[in-house]
PDB file of C-alpha atoms in Angstrom:
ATOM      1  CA  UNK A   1     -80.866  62.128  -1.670  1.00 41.00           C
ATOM      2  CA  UNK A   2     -78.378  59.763  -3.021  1.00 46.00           C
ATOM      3  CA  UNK A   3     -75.934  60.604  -0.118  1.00 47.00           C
ATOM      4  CA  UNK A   4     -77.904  58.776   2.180  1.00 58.00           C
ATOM      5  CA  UNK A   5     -78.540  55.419   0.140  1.00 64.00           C
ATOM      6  CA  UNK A   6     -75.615  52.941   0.422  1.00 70.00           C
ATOM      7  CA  UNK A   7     -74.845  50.680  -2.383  1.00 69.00           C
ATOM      8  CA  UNK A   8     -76.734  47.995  -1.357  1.00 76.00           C
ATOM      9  CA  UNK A   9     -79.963  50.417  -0.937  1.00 86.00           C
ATOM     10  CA  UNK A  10     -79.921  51.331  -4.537  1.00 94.00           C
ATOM     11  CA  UNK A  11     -80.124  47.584  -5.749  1.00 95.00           C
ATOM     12  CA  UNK A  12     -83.446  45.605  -6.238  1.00 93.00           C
ATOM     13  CA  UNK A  13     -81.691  42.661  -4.057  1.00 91.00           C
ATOM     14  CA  UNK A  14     -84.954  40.899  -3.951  1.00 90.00           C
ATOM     15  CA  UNK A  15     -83.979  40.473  -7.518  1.00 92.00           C
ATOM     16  CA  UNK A  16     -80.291  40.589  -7.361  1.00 94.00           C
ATOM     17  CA  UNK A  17     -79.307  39.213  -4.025  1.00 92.00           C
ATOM     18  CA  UNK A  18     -75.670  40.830  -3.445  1.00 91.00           C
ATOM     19  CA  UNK A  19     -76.432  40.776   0.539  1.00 86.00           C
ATOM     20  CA  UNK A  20     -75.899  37.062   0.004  1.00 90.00           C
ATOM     21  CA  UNK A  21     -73.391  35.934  -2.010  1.00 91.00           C
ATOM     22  CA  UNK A  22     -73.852  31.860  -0.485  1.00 91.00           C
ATOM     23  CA  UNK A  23     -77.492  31.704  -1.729  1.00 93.00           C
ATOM     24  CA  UNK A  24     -79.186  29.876  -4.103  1.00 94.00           C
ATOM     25  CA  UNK A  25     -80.396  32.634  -5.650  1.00 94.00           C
ATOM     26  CA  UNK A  26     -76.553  34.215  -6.240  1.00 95.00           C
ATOM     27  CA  UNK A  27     -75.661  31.202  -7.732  1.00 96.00           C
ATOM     28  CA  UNK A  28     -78.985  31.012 -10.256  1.00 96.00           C
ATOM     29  CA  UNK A  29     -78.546  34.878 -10.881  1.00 96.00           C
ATOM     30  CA  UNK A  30     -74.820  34.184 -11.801  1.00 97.00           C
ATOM     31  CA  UNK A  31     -75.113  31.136 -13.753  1.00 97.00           C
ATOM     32  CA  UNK A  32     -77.514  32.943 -15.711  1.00 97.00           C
ATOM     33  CA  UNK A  33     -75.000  35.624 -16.335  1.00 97.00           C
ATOM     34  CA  UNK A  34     -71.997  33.646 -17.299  1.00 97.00           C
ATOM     35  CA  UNK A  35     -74.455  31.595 -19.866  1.00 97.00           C
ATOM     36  CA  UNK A  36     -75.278  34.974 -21.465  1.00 96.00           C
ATOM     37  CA  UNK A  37     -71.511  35.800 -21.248  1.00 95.00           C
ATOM     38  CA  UNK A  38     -70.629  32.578 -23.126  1.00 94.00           C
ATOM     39  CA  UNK A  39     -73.229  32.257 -25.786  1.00 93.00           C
ATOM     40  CA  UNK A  40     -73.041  36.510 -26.794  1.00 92.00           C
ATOM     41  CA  UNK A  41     -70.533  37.919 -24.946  1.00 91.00           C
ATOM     42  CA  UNK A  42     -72.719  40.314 -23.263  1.00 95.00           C
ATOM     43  CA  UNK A  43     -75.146  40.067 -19.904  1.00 97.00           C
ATOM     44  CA  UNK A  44     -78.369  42.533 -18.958  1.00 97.00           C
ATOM     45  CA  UNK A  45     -79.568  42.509 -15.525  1.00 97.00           C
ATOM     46  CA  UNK A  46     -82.756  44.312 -15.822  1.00 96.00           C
ATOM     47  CA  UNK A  47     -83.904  47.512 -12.872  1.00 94.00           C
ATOM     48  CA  UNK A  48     -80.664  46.134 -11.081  1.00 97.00           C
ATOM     49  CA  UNK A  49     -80.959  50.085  -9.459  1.00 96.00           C
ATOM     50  CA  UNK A  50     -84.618  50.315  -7.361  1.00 95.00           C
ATOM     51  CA  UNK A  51     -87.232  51.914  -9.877  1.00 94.00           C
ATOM     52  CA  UNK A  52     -88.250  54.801  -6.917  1.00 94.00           C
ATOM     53  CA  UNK A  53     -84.390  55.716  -6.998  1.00 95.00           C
ATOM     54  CA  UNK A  54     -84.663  56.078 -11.350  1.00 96.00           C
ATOM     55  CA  UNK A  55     -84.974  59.798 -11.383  1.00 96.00           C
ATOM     56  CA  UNK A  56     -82.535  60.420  -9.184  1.00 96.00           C
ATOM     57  CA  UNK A  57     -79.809  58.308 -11.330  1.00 97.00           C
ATOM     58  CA  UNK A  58     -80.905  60.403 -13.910  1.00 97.00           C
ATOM     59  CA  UNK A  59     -80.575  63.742 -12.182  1.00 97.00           C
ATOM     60  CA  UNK A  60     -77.554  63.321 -10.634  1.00 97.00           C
ATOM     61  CA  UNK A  61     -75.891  62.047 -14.162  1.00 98.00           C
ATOM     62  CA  UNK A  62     -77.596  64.664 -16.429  1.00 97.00           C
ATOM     63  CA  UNK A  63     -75.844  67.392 -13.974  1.00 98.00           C
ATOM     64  CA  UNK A  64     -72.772  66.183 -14.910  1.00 98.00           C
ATOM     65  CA  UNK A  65     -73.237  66.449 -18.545  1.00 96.00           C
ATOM     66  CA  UNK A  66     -71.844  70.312 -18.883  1.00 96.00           C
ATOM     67  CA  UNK A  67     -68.753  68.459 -17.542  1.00 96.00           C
ATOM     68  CA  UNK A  68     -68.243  66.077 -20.170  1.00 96.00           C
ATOM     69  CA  UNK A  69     -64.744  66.960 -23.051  1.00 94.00           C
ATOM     70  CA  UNK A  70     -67.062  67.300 -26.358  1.00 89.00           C
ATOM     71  CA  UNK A  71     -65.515  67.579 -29.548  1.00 86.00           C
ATOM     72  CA  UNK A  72     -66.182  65.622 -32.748  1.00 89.00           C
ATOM     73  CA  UNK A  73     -62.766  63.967 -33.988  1.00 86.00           C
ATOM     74  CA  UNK A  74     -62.427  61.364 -36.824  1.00 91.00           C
ATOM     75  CA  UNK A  75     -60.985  58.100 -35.103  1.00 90.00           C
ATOM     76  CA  UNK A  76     -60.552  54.531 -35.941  1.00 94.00           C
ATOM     77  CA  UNK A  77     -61.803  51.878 -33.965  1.00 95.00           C
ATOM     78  CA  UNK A  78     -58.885  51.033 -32.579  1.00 92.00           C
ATOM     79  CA  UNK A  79     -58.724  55.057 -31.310  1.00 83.00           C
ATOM     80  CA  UNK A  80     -55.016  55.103 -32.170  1.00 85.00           C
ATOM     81  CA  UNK A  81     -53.467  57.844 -34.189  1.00 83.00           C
ATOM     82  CA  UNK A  82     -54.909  57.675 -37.359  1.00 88.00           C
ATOM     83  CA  UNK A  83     -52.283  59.001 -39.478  1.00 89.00           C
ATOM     84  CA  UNK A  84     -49.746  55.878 -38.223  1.00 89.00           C
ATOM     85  CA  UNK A  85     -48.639  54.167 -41.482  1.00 91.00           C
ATOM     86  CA  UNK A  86     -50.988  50.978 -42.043  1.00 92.00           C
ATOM     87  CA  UNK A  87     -51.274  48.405 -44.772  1.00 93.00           C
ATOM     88  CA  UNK A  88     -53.686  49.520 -47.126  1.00 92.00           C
ATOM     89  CA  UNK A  89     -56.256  46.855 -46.677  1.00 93.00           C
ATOM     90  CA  UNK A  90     -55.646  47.322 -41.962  1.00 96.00           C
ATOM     91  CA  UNK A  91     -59.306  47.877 -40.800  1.00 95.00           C
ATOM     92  CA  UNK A  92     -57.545  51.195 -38.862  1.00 95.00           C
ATOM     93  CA  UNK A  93     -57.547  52.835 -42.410  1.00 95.00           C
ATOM     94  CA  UNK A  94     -61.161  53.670 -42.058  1.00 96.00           C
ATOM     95  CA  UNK A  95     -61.584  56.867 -40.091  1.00 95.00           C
ATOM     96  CA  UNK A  96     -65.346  57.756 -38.514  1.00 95.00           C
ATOM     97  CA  UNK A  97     -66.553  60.464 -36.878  1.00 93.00           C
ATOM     98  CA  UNK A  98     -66.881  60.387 -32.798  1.00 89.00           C
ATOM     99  CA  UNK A  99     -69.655  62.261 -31.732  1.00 90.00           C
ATOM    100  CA  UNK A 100     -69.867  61.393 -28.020  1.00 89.00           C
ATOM    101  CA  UNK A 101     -68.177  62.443 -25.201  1.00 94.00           C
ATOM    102  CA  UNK A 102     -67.220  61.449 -21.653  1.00 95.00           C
ATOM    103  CA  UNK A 103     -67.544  63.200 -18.188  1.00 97.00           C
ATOM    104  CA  UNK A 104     -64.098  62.214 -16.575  1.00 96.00           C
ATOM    105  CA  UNK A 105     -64.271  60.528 -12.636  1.00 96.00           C
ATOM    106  CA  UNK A 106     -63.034  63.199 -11.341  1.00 95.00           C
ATOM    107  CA  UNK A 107     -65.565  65.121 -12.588  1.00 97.00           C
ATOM    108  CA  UNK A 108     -68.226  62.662 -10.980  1.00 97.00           C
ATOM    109  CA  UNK A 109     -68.884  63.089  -7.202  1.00 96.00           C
ATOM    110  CA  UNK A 110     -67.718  60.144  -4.345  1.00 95.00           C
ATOM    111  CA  UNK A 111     -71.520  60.696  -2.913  1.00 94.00           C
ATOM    112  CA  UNK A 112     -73.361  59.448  -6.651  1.00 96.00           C
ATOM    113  CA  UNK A 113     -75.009  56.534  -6.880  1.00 96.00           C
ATOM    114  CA  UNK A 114     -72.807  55.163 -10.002  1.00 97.00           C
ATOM    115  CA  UNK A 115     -69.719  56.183  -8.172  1.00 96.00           C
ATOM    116  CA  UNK A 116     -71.315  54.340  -4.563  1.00 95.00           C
ATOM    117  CA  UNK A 117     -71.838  51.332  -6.897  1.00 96.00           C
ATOM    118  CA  UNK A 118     -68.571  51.369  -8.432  1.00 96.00           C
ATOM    119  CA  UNK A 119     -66.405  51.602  -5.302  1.00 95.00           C
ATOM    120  CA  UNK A 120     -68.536  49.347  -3.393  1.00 94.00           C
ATOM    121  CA  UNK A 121     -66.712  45.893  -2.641  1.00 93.00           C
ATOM    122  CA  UNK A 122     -69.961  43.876  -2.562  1.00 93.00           C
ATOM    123  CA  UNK A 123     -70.678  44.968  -6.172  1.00 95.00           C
ATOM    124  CA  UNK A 124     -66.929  43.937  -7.759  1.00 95.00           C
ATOM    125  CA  UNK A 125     -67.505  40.971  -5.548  1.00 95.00           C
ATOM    126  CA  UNK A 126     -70.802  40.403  -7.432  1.00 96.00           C
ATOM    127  CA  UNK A 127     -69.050  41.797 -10.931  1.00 96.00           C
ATOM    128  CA  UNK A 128     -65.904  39.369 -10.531  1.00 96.00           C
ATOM    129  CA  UNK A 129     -67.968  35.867  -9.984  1.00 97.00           C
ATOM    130  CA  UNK A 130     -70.288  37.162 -12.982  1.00 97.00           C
ATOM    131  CA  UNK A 131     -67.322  37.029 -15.175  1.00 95.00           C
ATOM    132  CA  UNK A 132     -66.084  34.122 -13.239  1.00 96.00           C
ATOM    133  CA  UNK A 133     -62.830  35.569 -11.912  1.00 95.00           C
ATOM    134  CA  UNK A 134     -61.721  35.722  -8.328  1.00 95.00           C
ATOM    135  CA  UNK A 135     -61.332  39.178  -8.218  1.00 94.00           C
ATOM    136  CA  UNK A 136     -61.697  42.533  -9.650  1.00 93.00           C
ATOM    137  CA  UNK A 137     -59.562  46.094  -9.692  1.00 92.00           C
ATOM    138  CA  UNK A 138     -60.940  49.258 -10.280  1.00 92.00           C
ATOM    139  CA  UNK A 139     -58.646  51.311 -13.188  1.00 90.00           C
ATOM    140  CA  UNK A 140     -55.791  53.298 -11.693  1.00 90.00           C
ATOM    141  CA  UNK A 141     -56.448  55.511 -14.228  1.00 92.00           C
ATOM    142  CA  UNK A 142     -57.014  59.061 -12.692  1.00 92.00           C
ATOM    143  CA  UNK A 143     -59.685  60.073 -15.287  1.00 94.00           C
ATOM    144  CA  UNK A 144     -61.140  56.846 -16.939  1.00 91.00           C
ATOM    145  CA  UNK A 145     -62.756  53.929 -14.893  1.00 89.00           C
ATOM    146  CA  UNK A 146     -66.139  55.401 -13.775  1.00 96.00           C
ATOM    147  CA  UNK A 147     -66.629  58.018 -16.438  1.00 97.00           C
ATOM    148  CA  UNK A 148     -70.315  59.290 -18.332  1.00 98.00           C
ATOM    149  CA  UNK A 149     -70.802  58.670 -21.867  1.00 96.00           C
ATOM    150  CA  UNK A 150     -72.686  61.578 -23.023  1.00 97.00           C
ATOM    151  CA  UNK A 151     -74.515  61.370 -27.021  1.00 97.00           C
ATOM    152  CA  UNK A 152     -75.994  64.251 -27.988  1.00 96.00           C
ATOM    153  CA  UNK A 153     -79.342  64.434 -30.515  1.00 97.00           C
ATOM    154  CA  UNK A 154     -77.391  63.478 -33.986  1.00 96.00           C
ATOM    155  CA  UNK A 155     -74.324  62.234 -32.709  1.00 95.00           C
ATOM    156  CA  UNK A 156     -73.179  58.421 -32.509  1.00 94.00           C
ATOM    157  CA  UNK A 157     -70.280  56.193 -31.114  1.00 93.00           C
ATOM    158  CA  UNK A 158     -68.561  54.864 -33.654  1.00 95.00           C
ATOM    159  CA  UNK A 159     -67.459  51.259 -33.845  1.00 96.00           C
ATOM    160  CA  UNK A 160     -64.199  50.434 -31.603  1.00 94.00           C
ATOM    161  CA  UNK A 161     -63.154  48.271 -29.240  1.00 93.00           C
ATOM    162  CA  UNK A 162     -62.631  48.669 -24.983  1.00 87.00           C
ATOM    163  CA  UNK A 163     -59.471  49.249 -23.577  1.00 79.00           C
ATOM    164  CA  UNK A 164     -60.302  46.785 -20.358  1.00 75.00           C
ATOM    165  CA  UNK A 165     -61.682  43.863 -20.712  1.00 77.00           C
ATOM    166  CA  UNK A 166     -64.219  43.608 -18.202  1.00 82.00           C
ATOM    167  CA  UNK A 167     -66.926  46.297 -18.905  1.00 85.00           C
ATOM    168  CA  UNK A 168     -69.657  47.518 -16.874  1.00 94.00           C
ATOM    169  CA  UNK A 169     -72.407  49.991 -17.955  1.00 96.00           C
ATOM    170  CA  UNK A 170     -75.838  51.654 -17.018  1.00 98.00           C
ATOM    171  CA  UNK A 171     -78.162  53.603 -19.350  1.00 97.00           C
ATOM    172  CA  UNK A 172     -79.200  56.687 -17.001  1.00 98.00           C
ATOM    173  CA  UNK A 173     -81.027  58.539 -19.566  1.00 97.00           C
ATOM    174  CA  UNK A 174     -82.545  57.042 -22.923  1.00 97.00           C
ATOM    175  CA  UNK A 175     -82.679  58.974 -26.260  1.00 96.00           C
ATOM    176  CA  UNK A 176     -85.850  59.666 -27.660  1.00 95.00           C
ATOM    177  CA  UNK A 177     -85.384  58.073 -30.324  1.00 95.00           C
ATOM    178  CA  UNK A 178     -81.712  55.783 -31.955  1.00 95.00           C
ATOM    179  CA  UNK A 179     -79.262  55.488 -29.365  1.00 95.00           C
ATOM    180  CA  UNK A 180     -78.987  51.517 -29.898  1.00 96.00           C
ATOM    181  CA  UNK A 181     -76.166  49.688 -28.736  1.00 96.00           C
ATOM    182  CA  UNK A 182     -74.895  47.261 -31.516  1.00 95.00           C
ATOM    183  CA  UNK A 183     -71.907  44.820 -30.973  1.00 95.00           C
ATOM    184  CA  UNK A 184     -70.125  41.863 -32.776  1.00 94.00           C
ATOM    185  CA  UNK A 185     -69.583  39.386 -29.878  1.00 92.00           C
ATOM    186  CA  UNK A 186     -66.282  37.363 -30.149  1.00 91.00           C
ATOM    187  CA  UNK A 187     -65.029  39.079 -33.154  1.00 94.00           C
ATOM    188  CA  UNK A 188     -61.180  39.053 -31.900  1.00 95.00           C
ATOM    189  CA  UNK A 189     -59.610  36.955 -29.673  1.00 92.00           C
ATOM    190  CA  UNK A 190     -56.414  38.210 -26.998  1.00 90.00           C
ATOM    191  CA  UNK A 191     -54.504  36.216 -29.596  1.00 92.00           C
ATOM    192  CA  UNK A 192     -55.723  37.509 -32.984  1.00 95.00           C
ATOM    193  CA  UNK A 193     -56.981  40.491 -34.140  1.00 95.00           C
ATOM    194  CA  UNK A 194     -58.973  39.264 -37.054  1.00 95.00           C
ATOM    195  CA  UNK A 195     -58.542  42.450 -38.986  1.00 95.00           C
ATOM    196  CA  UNK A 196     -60.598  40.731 -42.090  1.00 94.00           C
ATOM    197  CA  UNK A 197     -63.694  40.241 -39.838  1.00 94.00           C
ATOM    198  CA  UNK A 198     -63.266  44.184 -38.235  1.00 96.00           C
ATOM    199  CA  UNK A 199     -62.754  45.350 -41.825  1.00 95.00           C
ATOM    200  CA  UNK A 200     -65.680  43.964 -43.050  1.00 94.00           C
ATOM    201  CA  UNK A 201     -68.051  44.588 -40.802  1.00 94.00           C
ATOM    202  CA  UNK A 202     -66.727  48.466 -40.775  1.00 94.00           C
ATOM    203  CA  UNK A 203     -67.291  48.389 -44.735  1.00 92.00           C
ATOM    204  CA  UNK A 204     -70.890  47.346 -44.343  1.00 88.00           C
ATOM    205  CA  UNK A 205     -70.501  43.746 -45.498  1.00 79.00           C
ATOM    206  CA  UNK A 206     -69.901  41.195 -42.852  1.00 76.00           C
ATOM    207  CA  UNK A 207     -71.575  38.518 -42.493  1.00 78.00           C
ATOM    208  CA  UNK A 208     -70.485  38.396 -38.708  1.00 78.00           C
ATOM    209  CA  UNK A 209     -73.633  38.531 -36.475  1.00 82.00           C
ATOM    210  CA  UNK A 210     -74.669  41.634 -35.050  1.00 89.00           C
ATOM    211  CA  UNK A 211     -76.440  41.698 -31.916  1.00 92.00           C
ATOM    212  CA  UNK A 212     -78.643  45.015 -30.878  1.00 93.00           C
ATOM    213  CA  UNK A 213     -79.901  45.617 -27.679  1.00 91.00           C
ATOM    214  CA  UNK A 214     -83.042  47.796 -26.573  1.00 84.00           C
ATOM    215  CA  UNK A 215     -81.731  49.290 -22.989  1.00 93.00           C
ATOM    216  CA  UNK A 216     -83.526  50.644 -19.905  1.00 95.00           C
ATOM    217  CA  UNK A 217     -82.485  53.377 -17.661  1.00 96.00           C
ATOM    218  CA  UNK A 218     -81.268  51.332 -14.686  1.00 96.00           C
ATOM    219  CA  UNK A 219     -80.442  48.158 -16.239  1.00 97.00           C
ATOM    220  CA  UNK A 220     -77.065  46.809 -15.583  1.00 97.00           C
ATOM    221  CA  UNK A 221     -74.962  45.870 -18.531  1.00 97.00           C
ATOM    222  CA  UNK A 222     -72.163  43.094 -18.601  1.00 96.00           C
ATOM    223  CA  UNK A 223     -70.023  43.372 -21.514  1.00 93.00           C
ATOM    224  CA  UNK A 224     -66.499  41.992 -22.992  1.00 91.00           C
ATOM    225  CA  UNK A 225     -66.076  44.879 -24.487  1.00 90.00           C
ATOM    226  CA  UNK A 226     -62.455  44.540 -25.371  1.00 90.00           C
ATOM    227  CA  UNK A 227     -63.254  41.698 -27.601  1.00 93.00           C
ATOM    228  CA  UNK A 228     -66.464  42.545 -29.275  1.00 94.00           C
ATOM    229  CA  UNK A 229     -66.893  45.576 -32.045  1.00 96.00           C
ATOM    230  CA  UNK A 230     -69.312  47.666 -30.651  1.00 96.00           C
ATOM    231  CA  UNK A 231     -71.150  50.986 -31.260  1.00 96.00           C
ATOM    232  CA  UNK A 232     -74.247  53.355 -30.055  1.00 95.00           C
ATOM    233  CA  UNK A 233     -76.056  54.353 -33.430  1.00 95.00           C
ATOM    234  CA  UNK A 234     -77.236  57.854 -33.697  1.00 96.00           C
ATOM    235  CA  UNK A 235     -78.769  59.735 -31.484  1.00 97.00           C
ATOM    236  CA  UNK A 236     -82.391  61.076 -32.601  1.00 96.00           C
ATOM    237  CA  UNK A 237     -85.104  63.633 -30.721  1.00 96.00           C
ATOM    238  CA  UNK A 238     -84.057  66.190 -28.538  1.00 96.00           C
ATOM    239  CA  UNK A 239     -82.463  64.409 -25.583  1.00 96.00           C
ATOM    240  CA  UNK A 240     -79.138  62.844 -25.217  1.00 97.00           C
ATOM    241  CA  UNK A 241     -78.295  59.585 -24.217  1.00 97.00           C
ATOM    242  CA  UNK A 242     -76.009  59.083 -21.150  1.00 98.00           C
ATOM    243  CA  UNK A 243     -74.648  55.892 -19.763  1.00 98.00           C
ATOM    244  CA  UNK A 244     -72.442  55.401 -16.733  1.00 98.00           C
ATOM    245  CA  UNK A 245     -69.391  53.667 -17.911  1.00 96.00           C
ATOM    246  CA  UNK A 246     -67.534  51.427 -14.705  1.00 95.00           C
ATOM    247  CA  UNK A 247     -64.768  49.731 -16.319  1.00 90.00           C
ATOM    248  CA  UNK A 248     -62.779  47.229 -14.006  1.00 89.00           C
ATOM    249  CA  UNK A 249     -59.747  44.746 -14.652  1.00 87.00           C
ATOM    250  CA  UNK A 250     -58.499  41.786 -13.733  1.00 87.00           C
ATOM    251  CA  UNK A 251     -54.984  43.411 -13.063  1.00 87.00           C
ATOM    252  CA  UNK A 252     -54.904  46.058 -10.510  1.00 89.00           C
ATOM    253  CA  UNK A 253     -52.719  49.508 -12.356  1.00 88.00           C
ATOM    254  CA  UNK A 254     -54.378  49.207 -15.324  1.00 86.00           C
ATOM    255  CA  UNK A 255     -54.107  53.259 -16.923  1.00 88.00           C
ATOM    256  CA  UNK A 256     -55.437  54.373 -20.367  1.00 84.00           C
ATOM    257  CA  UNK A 257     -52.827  55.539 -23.041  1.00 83.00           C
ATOM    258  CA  UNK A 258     -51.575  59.276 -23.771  1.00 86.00           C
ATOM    259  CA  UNK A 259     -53.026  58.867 -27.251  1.00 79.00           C
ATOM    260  CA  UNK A 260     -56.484  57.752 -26.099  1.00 79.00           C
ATOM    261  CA  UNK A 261     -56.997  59.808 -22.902  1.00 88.00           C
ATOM    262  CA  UNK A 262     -56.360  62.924 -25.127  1.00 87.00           C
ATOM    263  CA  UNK A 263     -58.946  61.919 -27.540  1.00 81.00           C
ATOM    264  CA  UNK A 264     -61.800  60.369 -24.702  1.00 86.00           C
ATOM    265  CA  UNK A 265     -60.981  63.865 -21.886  1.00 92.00           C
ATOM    266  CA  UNK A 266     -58.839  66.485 -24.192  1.00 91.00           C
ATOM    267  CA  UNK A 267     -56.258  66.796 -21.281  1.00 93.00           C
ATOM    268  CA  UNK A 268     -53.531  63.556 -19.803  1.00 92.00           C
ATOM    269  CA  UNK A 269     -52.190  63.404 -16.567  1.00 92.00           C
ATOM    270  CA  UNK A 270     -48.420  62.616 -15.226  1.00 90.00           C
ATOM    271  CA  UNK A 271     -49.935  58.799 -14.818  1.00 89.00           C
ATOM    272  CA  UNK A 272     -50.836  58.483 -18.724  1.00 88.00           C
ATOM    273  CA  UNK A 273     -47.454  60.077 -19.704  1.00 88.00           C
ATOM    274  CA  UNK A 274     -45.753  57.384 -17.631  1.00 83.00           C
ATOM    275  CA  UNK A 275     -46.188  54.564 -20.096  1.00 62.00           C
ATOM    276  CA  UNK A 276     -49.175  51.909 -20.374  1.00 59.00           C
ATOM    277  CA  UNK A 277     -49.756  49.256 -17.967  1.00 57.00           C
ATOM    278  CA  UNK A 278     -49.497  45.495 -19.510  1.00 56.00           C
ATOM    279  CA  UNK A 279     -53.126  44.564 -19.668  1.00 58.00           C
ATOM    280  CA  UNK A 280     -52.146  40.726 -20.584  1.00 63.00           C
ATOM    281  CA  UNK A 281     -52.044  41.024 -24.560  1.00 68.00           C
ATOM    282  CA  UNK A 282     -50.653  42.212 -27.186  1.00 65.00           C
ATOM    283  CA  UNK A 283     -54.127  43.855 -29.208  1.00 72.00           C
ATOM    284  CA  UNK A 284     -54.207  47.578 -30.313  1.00 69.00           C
ATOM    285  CA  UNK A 285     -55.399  49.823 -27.986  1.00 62.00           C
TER     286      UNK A 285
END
């Protein structure tokens, strides 16, 4: 079915009006965005996908799932190596368990309706002036930038941060029960770290706000990820929770490191062994 709705098919534009990016009702719907941006670092455009075209989102993303590189590692939320020497009191001391796991893109088929939406030029469009930036670049990377996020029933996402910093997601398939993304909006800058606030909140005690959001199978998600702590609690019931992941930049080349590409997909290509592309500061992976 899904090979025979464009991009622009699959999106309630009577809500979300990407045919017209001049209108009125662009502007309002955009505004309204880059308020939520600004206040919690985080947008949710509710049914963005048509409601008659919700099962097949679902579908076509839970047939992907035998795809996706499972295997439960202990990581840091910066998912660097976590036997690198660090001060005793660096928040990359504490080591979690990773429970999720990712279908890579080329795992995902051109004809999908998240990979439609990803590639489409009228979405970025829509995407970039969201996050109030002239344009938008789809990763380079051969395996990340469109990617599932697969939880199975008692696994989690531990806390860590987003290698890009413009983040795009889509619940496909809810959990039965858990499955709730949490996030610290703000909580480092692309000029400091603030390990004492990421420590804190990964010991249990912050007083940094948490902000929890209840998610709907095709509601967009707008997120700056790379400077907000986030998570996905654990998974409860007996189906897992899959979201599609499209991760964009504002510099075009932008590819994943060898370290983390091995941990998200359990295999690196000659592009991730080539060296990291700048992505504009100098924060941990």
């Amino acid at each position: 079915m899904s090979t025979s709705v464009a991009p622009l098919e699959m999106v309630d534009t009577d809500r979300y009006p990407l045919t017209d990016p001049d209108s009125p009702e662009w502007r309002v719907i955009v505004a309204r965005t880059r308020a939520d941006l600004a206040d919690v670092g985080c947008s949710v455009l509710a049914d963005f996908i048509r409601p008659e075209l919700h099962d097949v989102l679902r579908e076509e993303c839970a047939a992907l799932e035998p795809h996706a590189y499972t295997k439960i590692e202990k990581v840091n939320a910066y998912n660097t190596a976590i036997d690198a020497p660090l001060p005793e009191d660096h928040p990359g001391r504490t080591i979690m368990e990773r429970g999720n796991a990712f279908v890579a893109r080329d795992h995902i088929p051109a004809s999908s309706l998240i990979s439609r939406l990803y590639t489409s030029p009228v979405f970025q469009r829509f995407v970039a002036d969201c996050f109030g930036l002239p344009e938008l670049h789809e990763l380079a990377d051969p395996l990340a930038g469109l990617t599932l996020n697969v939880i199975a029933p008692g696994r989690a996402h531990p806390w860590h941060f987003d290698t890009n910093s413009y983040t795009v997601s889509m619940l496909t398939q809810a959990a039965d029960d858990g499955g709730t993304f949490e996030y610290c909006p703000g909580i480092r800058s692309a000029t400091d770290e603030n390990f004492p606030a990421v420590r804190a909140v990964l010991d249990g005690g912050s007083t940094h706000p948490v902000q929890r959001l209840s998610l709907r199978p095709g509601d967009l998600q707008l997120f700056q990820g790379r400077f907000a702590l986030h998570r996905v609690s654990t998974v409860r019931g007996e189906v897992a929770r899959h979201s599609a992941i499209f991760a964009y930049s504002e510099r075009p080349g932008v590819i994943g490191s060898a370290e983390r590409t091995r941990q998200l997909f359990g295999r690196v290509l000659p592009a991730h062994l080539a060296g990291r592309t700048d992505r504009g500061d100098e924060l941990l992976d």
